Coordinates of C-alpha atoms in Angstrom, one line a residue:
X1 CA 17.2 -5.5 5.0
X2 CA 17.0 -2.6 7.3
X3 CA 14.1 -0.4 7.8
X4 CA 14.6 2.9 6.1
X5 CA 13.4 5.4 9.5
X6 CA 15.9 2.9 11.1
X7 CA 18.8 4.3 8.7
X8 CA 18.1 7.7 8.9
X9 CA 16.8 8.6 13.1
X10 CA 18.6 11.1 14.7
X11 CA 20.2 11.4 18.0
X12 CA 17.2 11.2 20.3
X13 CA 14.9 10.5 17.6
X14 CA 12.2 7.6 18.1
X15 CA 9.7 6.0 16.1
X16 CA 5.7 7.0 17.5
X17 CA 3.8 5.1 14.9
X18 CA 4.5 2.9 11.7
X19 CA 1.8 2.4 9.2
X20 CA 1.9 0.8 5.5
X21 CA 0.5 0.9 2.1
X22 CA -3.0 -1.2 2.7
X23 CA -3.9 -4.6 1.9
X24 CA -6.5 -3.4 -1.0
X25 CA -3.2 -2.8 -3.3
X26 CA -3.8 -7.1 -3.5
X27 CA -7.2 -6.9 -4.3
X28 CA -7.0 -6.9 -8.4
X29 CA -4.6 -9.9 -7.7
X30 CA -7.3 -11.7 -5.5
X31 CA -9.7 -11.2 -8.0
X32 CA -7.5 -12.7 -10.6
X33 CA -6.7 -15.6 -9.0
X34 CA -10.2 -16.3 -8.2
X35 CA -11.2 -16.0 -11.9
X36 CA -8.4 -18.4 -12.6
X37 CA -9.8 -21.0 -9.9
X38 CA -12.6 -20.7 -11.3
X39 CA -11.9 -21.2 -14.9
X40 CA -10.0 -24.1 -14.4
X41 CA -12.5 -25.3 -12.6
X42 CA -15.2 -25.3 -15.2
X43 CA -12.3 -26.8 -17.5
X44 CA -12.3 -30.3 -15.0
X45 CA -16.4 -30.2 -15.1
X46 CA -16.9 -30.0 -18.7
X47 CA -16.4 -33.1 -21.4
X48 CA -16.5 -31.0 -24.2
X49 CA -12.6 -30.8 -25.2
X50 CA -12.4 -27.2 -26.9
X51 CA -14.1 -25.7 -23.9
X52 CA -11.7 -27.7 -21.4
X53 CA -8.6 -26.4 -23.7
X54 CA -10.2 -22.8 -23.8
X55 CA -11.1 -22.7 -20.1
X56 CA -7.8 -24.1 -18.9
X57 CA -5.8 -22.0 -21.5
X58 CA -7.3 -18.8 -19.6
X59 CA -7.0 -19.8 -16.3
X60 CA -3.2 -20.1 -17.5
X61 CA -3.5 -16.3 -18.7
X62 CA -5.4 -15.2 -15.7
X63 CA -2.7 -16.7 -13.5
X64 CA -0.1 -15.4 -15.0
X65 CA -1.5 -11.5 -14.6
X66 CA -2.7 -12.5 -11.2
X67 CA 1.0 -13.9 -10.4
X68 CA 1.7 -10.4 -11.8
X69 CA -0.5 -8.3 -9.7
X70 CA 0.3 -10.5 -6.6
X71 CA 3.6 -9.3 -7.1
X72 CA 3.6 -5.8 -7.7
X73 CA 1.3 -5.4 -4.9
X74 CA 3.6 -7.6 -2.7
X75 CA 7.0 -4.9 -3.8
X76 CA 4.9 -2.1 -3.8
X77 CA 4.1 -2.8 0.1
X78 CA 7.4 -3.8 0.8
X79 CA 8.9 -0.1 -0.6
X80 CA 7.0 1.7 1.1
X81 CA 7.2 2.8 4.7
X82 CA 5.7 5.3 6.6
X83 CA 6.4 6.4 9.8
X84 CA 5.7 9.6 12.3
X85 CA 8.8 10.2 15.1
X86 CA 8.9 12.6 17.7
X87 CA 10.2 14.9 15.6
X88 CA 8.9 14.5 11.6
X89 CA 6.8 12.5 9.3
X90 CA 8.6 10.4 6.9
X91 CA 7.5 8.8 3.9
X92 CA 9.3 6.5 1.4
X93 CA 8.4 4.8 -1.4
X94 CA 10.4 3.1 -4.3
X95 CA 13.2 0.6 -4.3
X96 CA 15.7 1.8 -7.2
X97 CA 14.0 4.8 -7.6
X98 CA 13.4 6.2 -4.2
X99 CA 11.2 9.5 -3.0
X100 CA 10.9 10.3 0.1
X101 CA 9.2 13.0 2.0
X102 CA 10.0 14.2 5.2
X103 CA 8.3 17.4 7.6
X104 CA 9.2 18.1 10.8
X105 CA 6.2 17.8 13.2
X106 CA 6.5 21.9 14.0
X107 CA 6.0 22.8 10.4
X108 CA 2.8 20.9 10.1
X109 CA -0.6 23.0 9.8
X110 CA -2.9 20.7 9.0
X111 CA -3.4 17.0 8.6
X112 CA -6.7 15.8 6.3
X113 CA -8.0 12.4 5.8
X114 CA -10.0 11.2 2.7
X115 CA -11.8 8.0 2.7
X116 CA -14.3 6.2 0.4
X117 CA -17.3 3.8 1.9
X118 CA -15.5 1.3 1.3
X119 CA -11.7 2.6 2.7
X120 CA -14.0 3.3 6.0
X121 CA -15.0 -0.3 6.1
X122 CA -11.8 -1.2 5.5
X123 CA -9.8 1.3 7.3
X124 CA -7.7 2.8 4.5
X125 CA -7.9 6.1 3.0
X126 CA -5.5 9.0 1.6
X127 CA -3.7 11.3 3.9
X128 CA -3.1 15.1 3.1
X129 CA -0.2 16.9 5.4
X130 CA -0.2 20.5 4.7
X131 CA 2.9 22.4 6.1
X132 CA 3.6 25.9 7.1
X133 CA 5.9 26.9 4.2
X134 CA 6.7 23.5 2.9
X135 CA 4.1 22.9 0.6
X136 CA 1.4 19.7 0.3
X137 CA 2.3 16.2 0.6
X138 CA -0.5 13.2 -0.1
X139 CA 0.3 9.8 1.1
X140 CA -2.1 7.6 -1.1
X141 CA -3.9 4.4 0.0
X142 CA -2.3 3.9 3.5
X143 CA -3.6 1.8 6.2
X144 CA -5.6 3.1 9.5
X145 CA -5.4 7.0 8.4
X146 CA -7.1 8.4 11.2
X147 CA -4.6 6.5 13.8
X148 CA -1.7 8.0 11.3
X149 CA -3.2 11.3 11.8
X150 CA -4.1 11.2 15.4
X151 CA -0.5 10.3 15.8
X152 CA 0.9 13.5 13.8
X153 CA -1.5 16.0 15.7
X154 CA -1.3 14.7 19.4
X155 CA 1.5 16.0 20.9

């Protein structure tokens, strides 16, 4: 399946920078997988039948939740594209219900980056793009937000 940006490039337009949603979207799934493994390990260590069954049941239930969060995180990353070309900024989310945001680079007034402490450590954050007469758009939890901002502001 072709990337969205490849389908909408104009003649003479080229991609300067591409980023995606950060892997932190997998964090709930990672925690759930760890809990499922711990519960499974406890079920293997106990000799009490009722505790073993309870831990196995809990492990399976948590593993189902972990699978859901894994697929949800993957699908979000798979269906989100954020690109900067030599002419515009393009952000696309969604698969069936698609939402796109495009702003010409000459209409960009400012680019703000918001990062938490964890975001600074793991290199993710929110980027708010303010356009002249075009409004405000916030792109949530993208990887390398400072590099993304630099690719927009550097001309």
